[in-house]
């Protein structure tokens, strides 16, 4: 059975984001195929996609390598986030479905409960699911894809400190959902703008200007059916 290229792409992207494939490291088709237990064809297709997304570059005499974004490129991502996420919230207010609202309200309820309990690991996952669900409710596949790609790249380049006030953070999430539920696009946009601006200061670059990476990573074989990471 042929493994879909998008599944291989997700696996490679997740491993780039978590540092298994370090910045600047070579990505050979043969080794990747062996690592993920697939043929070289879906690996080749996945590398093309990841190059278009900015995670991979092709270098002369070296082939495909993990990209090495500059600090300015990383800063640009956060600025782009402050523009796109409010736009997404505004669109969601006009195009969301009742199913989206049900999931968003459930996530806010869980987030508030975990915030009261001080469970930071659960809050990190719930925050990612919240923003993913909001992005899926914008009614635009291209904007949803851009928001997802943006979140992946930010997770790759930045470590995010837990919010100083997790209860207040989830109150902001709740207010955004309320505005989306009322169909108030301007209110949803304004609230998301404040939310993204406040969270920007919690982002810390994972690499130095000299290209170093603070986190240790490990290299082990991984099947492509491993569940995708949430950010």
PDB file of C-alpha atoms in Angstrom, residues 16-176:
ATOM      1  CA  UNK A  16      11.981  19.365  11.912  1.00  0.00           C
ATOM      2  CA  UNK A  17       9.842  21.361  14.340  1.00  0.00           C
ATOM      3  CA  UNK A  18      10.939  19.272  17.333  1.00  0.00           C
ATOM      4  CA  UNK A  19      14.594  19.365  16.280  1.00  0.00           C
ATOM      5  CA  UNK A  20      15.092  15.734  15.319  1.00  0.00           C
ATOM      6  CA  UNK A  21      16.319  17.062  11.979  1.00  0.00           C
ATOM      7  CA  UNK A  22      18.499  19.986  13.024  1.00  0.00           C
ATOM      8  CA  UNK A  23      18.764  23.310  11.230  1.00  0.00           C
ATOM      9  CA  UNK A  24      21.067  22.969   8.217  1.00  0.00           C
ATOM     10  CA  UNK A  25      21.186  19.162   8.332  1.00  0.00           C
ATOM     11  CA  UNK A  26      20.965  17.145   5.115  1.00  0.00           C
ATOM     12  CA  UNK A  27      17.758  15.307   4.288  1.00  0.00           C
ATOM     13  CA  UNK A  28      18.611  12.402   2.015  1.00  0.00           C
ATOM     14  CA  UNK A  29      15.753  10.521   0.403  1.00  0.00           C
ATOM     15  CA  UNK A  30      17.235   7.118   1.179  1.00  0.00           C
ATOM     16  CA  UNK A  31      17.707   7.769   4.891  1.00  0.00           C
ATOM     17  CA  UNK A  32      14.313   9.422   5.252  1.00  0.00           C
ATOM     18  CA  UNK A  33      12.598   6.551   3.461  1.00  0.00           C
ATOM     19  CA  UNK A  34      14.260   4.122   5.846  1.00  0.00           C
ATOM     20  CA  UNK A  35      13.409   6.204   8.902  1.00  0.00           C
ATOM     21  CA  UNK A  36       9.710   6.519   8.086  1.00  0.00           C
ATOM     22  CA  UNK A  37       9.304   3.082   6.553  1.00  0.00           C
ATOM     23  CA  UNK A  38       8.240   4.243   3.103  1.00  0.00           C
ATOM     24  CA  UNK A  39       9.582   4.335  -0.461  1.00  0.00           C
ATOM     25  CA  UNK A  40      11.547   7.279  -1.804  1.00  0.00           C
ATOM     26  CA  UNK A  41       8.651   8.526  -3.967  1.00  0.00           C
ATOM     27  CA  UNK A  42       6.493  10.000  -1.144  1.00  0.00           C
ATOM     28  CA  UNK A  43       9.660  11.320   0.516  1.00  0.00           C
ATOM     29  CA  UNK A  44      10.571  13.193  -2.673  1.00  0.00           C
ATOM     30  CA  UNK A  45       7.073  14.670  -2.905  1.00  0.00           C
ATOM     31  CA  UNK A  46       7.109  15.615   0.784  1.00  0.00           C
ATOM     32  CA  UNK A  47      10.434  17.427   0.445  1.00  0.00           C
ATOM     33  CA  UNK A  48       9.037  19.500  -2.428  1.00  0.00           C
ATOM     34  CA  UNK A  49       6.096  20.526  -0.257  1.00  0.00           C
ATOM     35  CA  UNK A  50       8.322  21.342   2.705  1.00  0.00           C
ATOM     36  CA  UNK A  51      10.573  23.428   0.471  1.00  0.00           C
ATOM     37  CA  UNK A  52       7.545  25.430  -0.687  1.00  0.00           C
ATOM     38  CA  UNK A  53       6.585  25.929   2.973  1.00  0.00           C
ATOM     39  CA  UNK A  54      10.064  27.171   3.896  1.00  0.00           C
ATOM     40  CA  UNK A  55      11.161  24.272   6.097  1.00  0.00           C
ATOM     41  CA  UNK A  56      13.579  22.847   3.523  1.00  0.00           C
ATOM     42  CA  UNK A  57      16.051  24.350   1.057  1.00  0.00           C
ATOM     43  CA  UNK A  58      17.929  22.737  -1.831  1.00  0.00           C
ATOM     44  CA  UNK A  59      21.665  23.446  -1.871  1.00  0.00           C
ATOM     45  CA  UNK A  60      24.144  22.829  -4.635  1.00  0.00           C
ATOM     46  CA  UNK A  61      26.240  19.703  -4.014  1.00  0.00           C
ATOM     47  CA  UNK A  62      24.252  18.979  -0.834  1.00  0.00           C
ATOM     48  CA  UNK A  63      20.673  18.480  -1.967  1.00  0.00           C
ATOM     49  CA  UNK A  64      17.755  18.955   0.410  1.00  0.00           C
ATOM     50  CA  UNK A  65      18.644  20.448   3.798  1.00  0.00           C
ATOM     51  CA  UNK A  66      16.678  21.817   6.726  1.00  0.00           C
ATOM     52  CA  UNK A  67      16.367  25.581   6.328  1.00  0.00           C
ATOM     53  CA  UNK A  68      18.228  27.951   8.656  1.00  0.00           C
ATOM     54  CA  UNK A  69      15.929  30.940   9.185  1.00  0.00           C
ATOM     55  CA  UNK A  70      17.434  34.178  10.432  1.00  0.00           C
ATOM     56  CA  UNK A  71      16.295  35.999  13.542  1.00  0.00           C
ATOM     57  CA  UNK A  72      14.657  38.609  11.317  1.00  0.00           C
ATOM     58  CA  UNK A  73      12.698  35.923   9.497  1.00  0.00           C
ATOM     59  CA  UNK A  74      11.579  34.568  12.848  1.00  0.00           C
ATOM     60  CA  UNK A  75      10.495  38.053  13.983  1.00  0.00           C
ATOM     61  CA  UNK A  76       8.557  38.491  10.744  1.00  0.00           C
ATOM     62  CA  UNK A  77       6.538  35.369  11.564  1.00  0.00           C
ATOM     63  CA  UNK A  78       5.268  36.855  14.820  1.00  0.00           C
ATOM     64  CA  UNK A  79       4.357  40.067  13.023  1.00  0.00           C
ATOM     65  CA  UNK A  80       2.508  38.081  10.370  1.00  0.00           C
ATOM     66  CA  UNK A  81       0.678  36.213  13.119  1.00  0.00           C
ATOM     67  CA  UNK A  82      -0.647  39.480  14.568  1.00  0.00           C
ATOM     68  CA  UNK A  83      -2.170  40.205  11.160  1.00  0.00           C
ATOM     69  CA  UNK A  84      -3.482  36.801  10.073  1.00  0.00           C
ATOM     70  CA  UNK A  85      -4.970  35.460  13.317  1.00  0.00           C
ATOM     71  CA  UNK A  86      -7.240  38.517  13.816  1.00  0.00           C
ATOM     72  CA  UNK A  87      -8.311  38.194  10.181  1.00  0.00           C
ATOM     73  CA  UNK A  88      -9.091  34.541  10.804  1.00  0.00           C
ATOM     74  CA  UNK A  89     -11.161  35.368  13.895  1.00  0.00           C
ATOM     75  CA  UNK A  90     -13.118  37.948  11.920  1.00  0.00           C
ATOM     76  CA  UNK A  91     -13.808  35.463   9.124  1.00  0.00           C
ATOM     77  CA  UNK A  92     -14.779  32.778  11.637  1.00  0.00           C
ATOM     78  CA  UNK A  93     -17.435  35.071  13.073  1.00  0.00           C
ATOM     79  CA  UNK A  94     -19.137  35.110   9.662  1.00  0.00           C
ATOM     80  CA  UNK A  95     -18.523  31.560   8.495  1.00  0.00           C
ATOM     81  CA  UNK A  96     -18.259  29.241  11.512  1.00  0.00           C
ATOM     82  CA  UNK A  97     -20.640  26.331  11.897  1.00  0.00           C
ATOM     83  CA  UNK A  98     -22.455  25.160  15.001  1.00  0.00           C
ATOM     84  CA  UNK A  99     -20.087  22.192  15.080  1.00  0.00           C
ATOM     85  CA  UNK A 100     -17.096  24.554  15.247  1.00  0.00           C
ATOM     86  CA  UNK A 101     -18.729  26.528  18.059  1.00  0.00           C
ATOM     87  CA  UNK A 102     -19.439  23.362  20.019  1.00  0.00           C
ATOM     88  CA  UNK A 103     -15.782  22.318  19.866  1.00  0.00           C
ATOM     89  CA  UNK A 104     -14.502  25.823  20.655  1.00  0.00           C
ATOM     90  CA  UNK A 105     -16.778  26.166  23.680  1.00  0.00           C
ATOM     91  CA  UNK A 106     -15.744  22.738  24.899  1.00  0.00           C
ATOM     92  CA  UNK A 107     -12.069  23.675  24.609  1.00  0.00           C
ATOM     93  CA  UNK A 108     -12.646  26.923  26.502  1.00  0.00           C
ATOM     94  CA  UNK A 109     -14.439  25.047  29.261  1.00  0.00           C
ATOM     95  CA  UNK A 110     -11.597  22.527  29.559  1.00  0.00           C
ATOM     96  CA  UNK A 111      -9.001  25.285  29.343  1.00  0.00           C
ATOM     97  CA  UNK A 112     -10.576  27.190  32.213  1.00  0.00           C
ATOM     98  CA  UNK A 113     -10.737  24.036  34.325  1.00  0.00           C
ATOM     99  CA  UNK A 114      -7.092  23.144  33.668  1.00  0.00           C
ATOM    100  CA  UNK A 115      -6.021  26.752  34.264  1.00  0.00           C
ATOM    101  CA  UNK A 116      -7.631  26.667  37.704  1.00  0.00           C
ATOM    102  CA  UNK A 117      -5.781  23.403  38.383  1.00  0.00           C
ATOM    103  CA  UNK A 118      -2.459  24.801  37.123  1.00  0.00           C
ATOM    104  CA  UNK A 119      -1.921  21.977  34.595  1.00  0.00           C
ATOM    105  CA  UNK A 120       0.468  23.692  32.143  1.00  0.00           C
ATOM    106  CA  UNK A 121       1.027  20.658  29.893  1.00  0.00           C
ATOM    107  CA  UNK A 122      -2.687  20.207  29.241  1.00  0.00           C
ATOM    108  CA  UNK A 123      -3.029  23.961  28.666  1.00  0.00           C
ATOM    109  CA  UNK A 124      -0.342  23.905  25.971  1.00  0.00           C
ATOM    110  CA  UNK A 125      -2.175  21.203  24.023  1.00  0.00           C
ATOM    111  CA  UNK A 126      -5.578  22.797  24.531  1.00  0.00           C
ATOM    112  CA  UNK A 127      -4.272  26.144  23.327  1.00  0.00           C
ATOM    113  CA  UNK A 128      -3.016  24.529  20.134  1.00  0.00           C
ATOM    114  CA  UNK A 129      -6.323  22.741  19.558  1.00  0.00           C
ATOM    115  CA  UNK A 130      -8.213  25.981  20.174  1.00  0.00           C
ATOM    116  CA  UNK A 131      -6.276  27.931  17.556  1.00  0.00           C
ATOM    117  CA  UNK A 132      -6.374  25.011  15.113  1.00  0.00           C
ATOM    118  CA  UNK A 133     -10.158  24.742  15.454  1.00  0.00           C
ATOM    119  CA  UNK A 134     -10.617  28.493  15.063  1.00  0.00           C
ATOM    120  CA  UNK A 135      -8.466  28.369  11.921  1.00  0.00           C
ATOM    121  CA  UNK A 136     -10.588  25.532  10.527  1.00  0.00           C
ATOM    122  CA  UNK A 137     -13.756  27.591  11.045  1.00  0.00           C
ATOM    123  CA  UNK A 138     -12.740  30.520   8.819  1.00  0.00           C
ATOM    124  CA  UNK A 139     -14.388  29.013   5.744  1.00  0.00           C
ATOM    125  CA  UNK A 140     -11.304  29.476   3.568  1.00  0.00           C
ATOM    126  CA  UNK A 141      -9.022  26.484   2.884  1.00  0.00           C
ATOM    127  CA  UNK A 142      -6.169  28.767   1.785  1.00  0.00           C
ATOM    128  CA  UNK A 143      -6.339  30.920   4.929  1.00  0.00           C
ATOM    129  CA  UNK A 144      -6.684  27.826   7.119  1.00  0.00           C
ATOM    130  CA  UNK A 145      -3.569  26.362   5.476  1.00  0.00           C
ATOM    131  CA  UNK A 146      -1.615  29.598   5.958  1.00  0.00           C
ATOM    132  CA  UNK A 147      -2.560  29.778   9.635  1.00  0.00           C
ATOM    133  CA  UNK A 148      -1.562  26.146  10.191  1.00  0.00           C
ATOM    134  CA  UNK A 149       1.759  26.644   8.410  1.00  0.00           C
ATOM    135  CA  UNK A 150       2.397  29.794  10.428  1.00  0.00           C
ATOM    136  CA  UNK A 151       1.792  27.977  13.707  1.00  0.00           C
ATOM    137  CA  UNK A 152       4.130  25.142  12.680  1.00  0.00           C
ATOM    138  CA  UNK A 153       6.921  27.557  11.788  1.00  0.00           C
ATOM    139  CA  UNK A 154       6.526  29.578  14.969  1.00  0.00           C
ATOM    140  CA  UNK A 155       6.644  26.351  17.009  1.00  0.00           C
ATOM    141  CA  UNK A 156       9.847  25.447  15.143  1.00  0.00           C
ATOM    142  CA  UNK A 157      11.589  28.736  15.796  1.00  0.00           C
ATOM    143  CA  UNK A 158      10.235  29.661  19.219  1.00  0.00           C
ATOM    144  CA  UNK A 159       9.722  28.185  22.649  1.00  0.00           C
ATOM    145  CA  UNK A 160       6.652  29.672  24.324  1.00  0.00           C
ATOM    146  CA  UNK A 161       6.610  30.350  28.036  1.00  0.00           C
ATOM    147  CA  UNK A 162       3.364  29.488  29.869  1.00  0.00           C
ATOM    148  CA  UNK A 163       1.195  32.597  30.321  1.00  0.00           C
ATOM    149  CA  UNK A 164       1.662  34.381  33.634  1.00  0.00           C
ATOM    150  CA  UNK A 165      -2.115  34.443  34.074  1.00  0.00           C
ATOM    151  CA  UNK A 166      -3.530  31.225  32.560  1.00  0.00           C
ATOM    152  CA  UNK A 167      -7.034  31.912  33.872  1.00  0.00           C
ATOM    153  CA  UNK A 168      -7.037  35.350  32.223  1.00  0.00           C
ATOM    154  CA  UNK A 169      -5.589  33.825  29.058  1.00  0.00           C
ATOM    155  CA  UNK A 170      -8.518  31.415  28.779  1.00  0.00           C
ATOM    156  CA  UNK A 171     -10.938  34.208  29.610  1.00  0.00           C
ATOM    157  CA  UNK A 172      -9.597  35.908  26.467  1.00  0.00           C
ATOM    158  CA  UNK A 173     -10.218  32.716  24.508  1.00  0.00           C
ATOM    159  CA  UNK A 174     -13.769  32.641  25.850  1.00  0.00           C
ATOM    160  CA  UNK A 175     -14.403  36.259  24.873  1.00  0.00           C
ATOM    161  CA  UNK A 176     -13.185  35.532  21.335  1.00  0.00           C
TER     162      UNK A 176
END
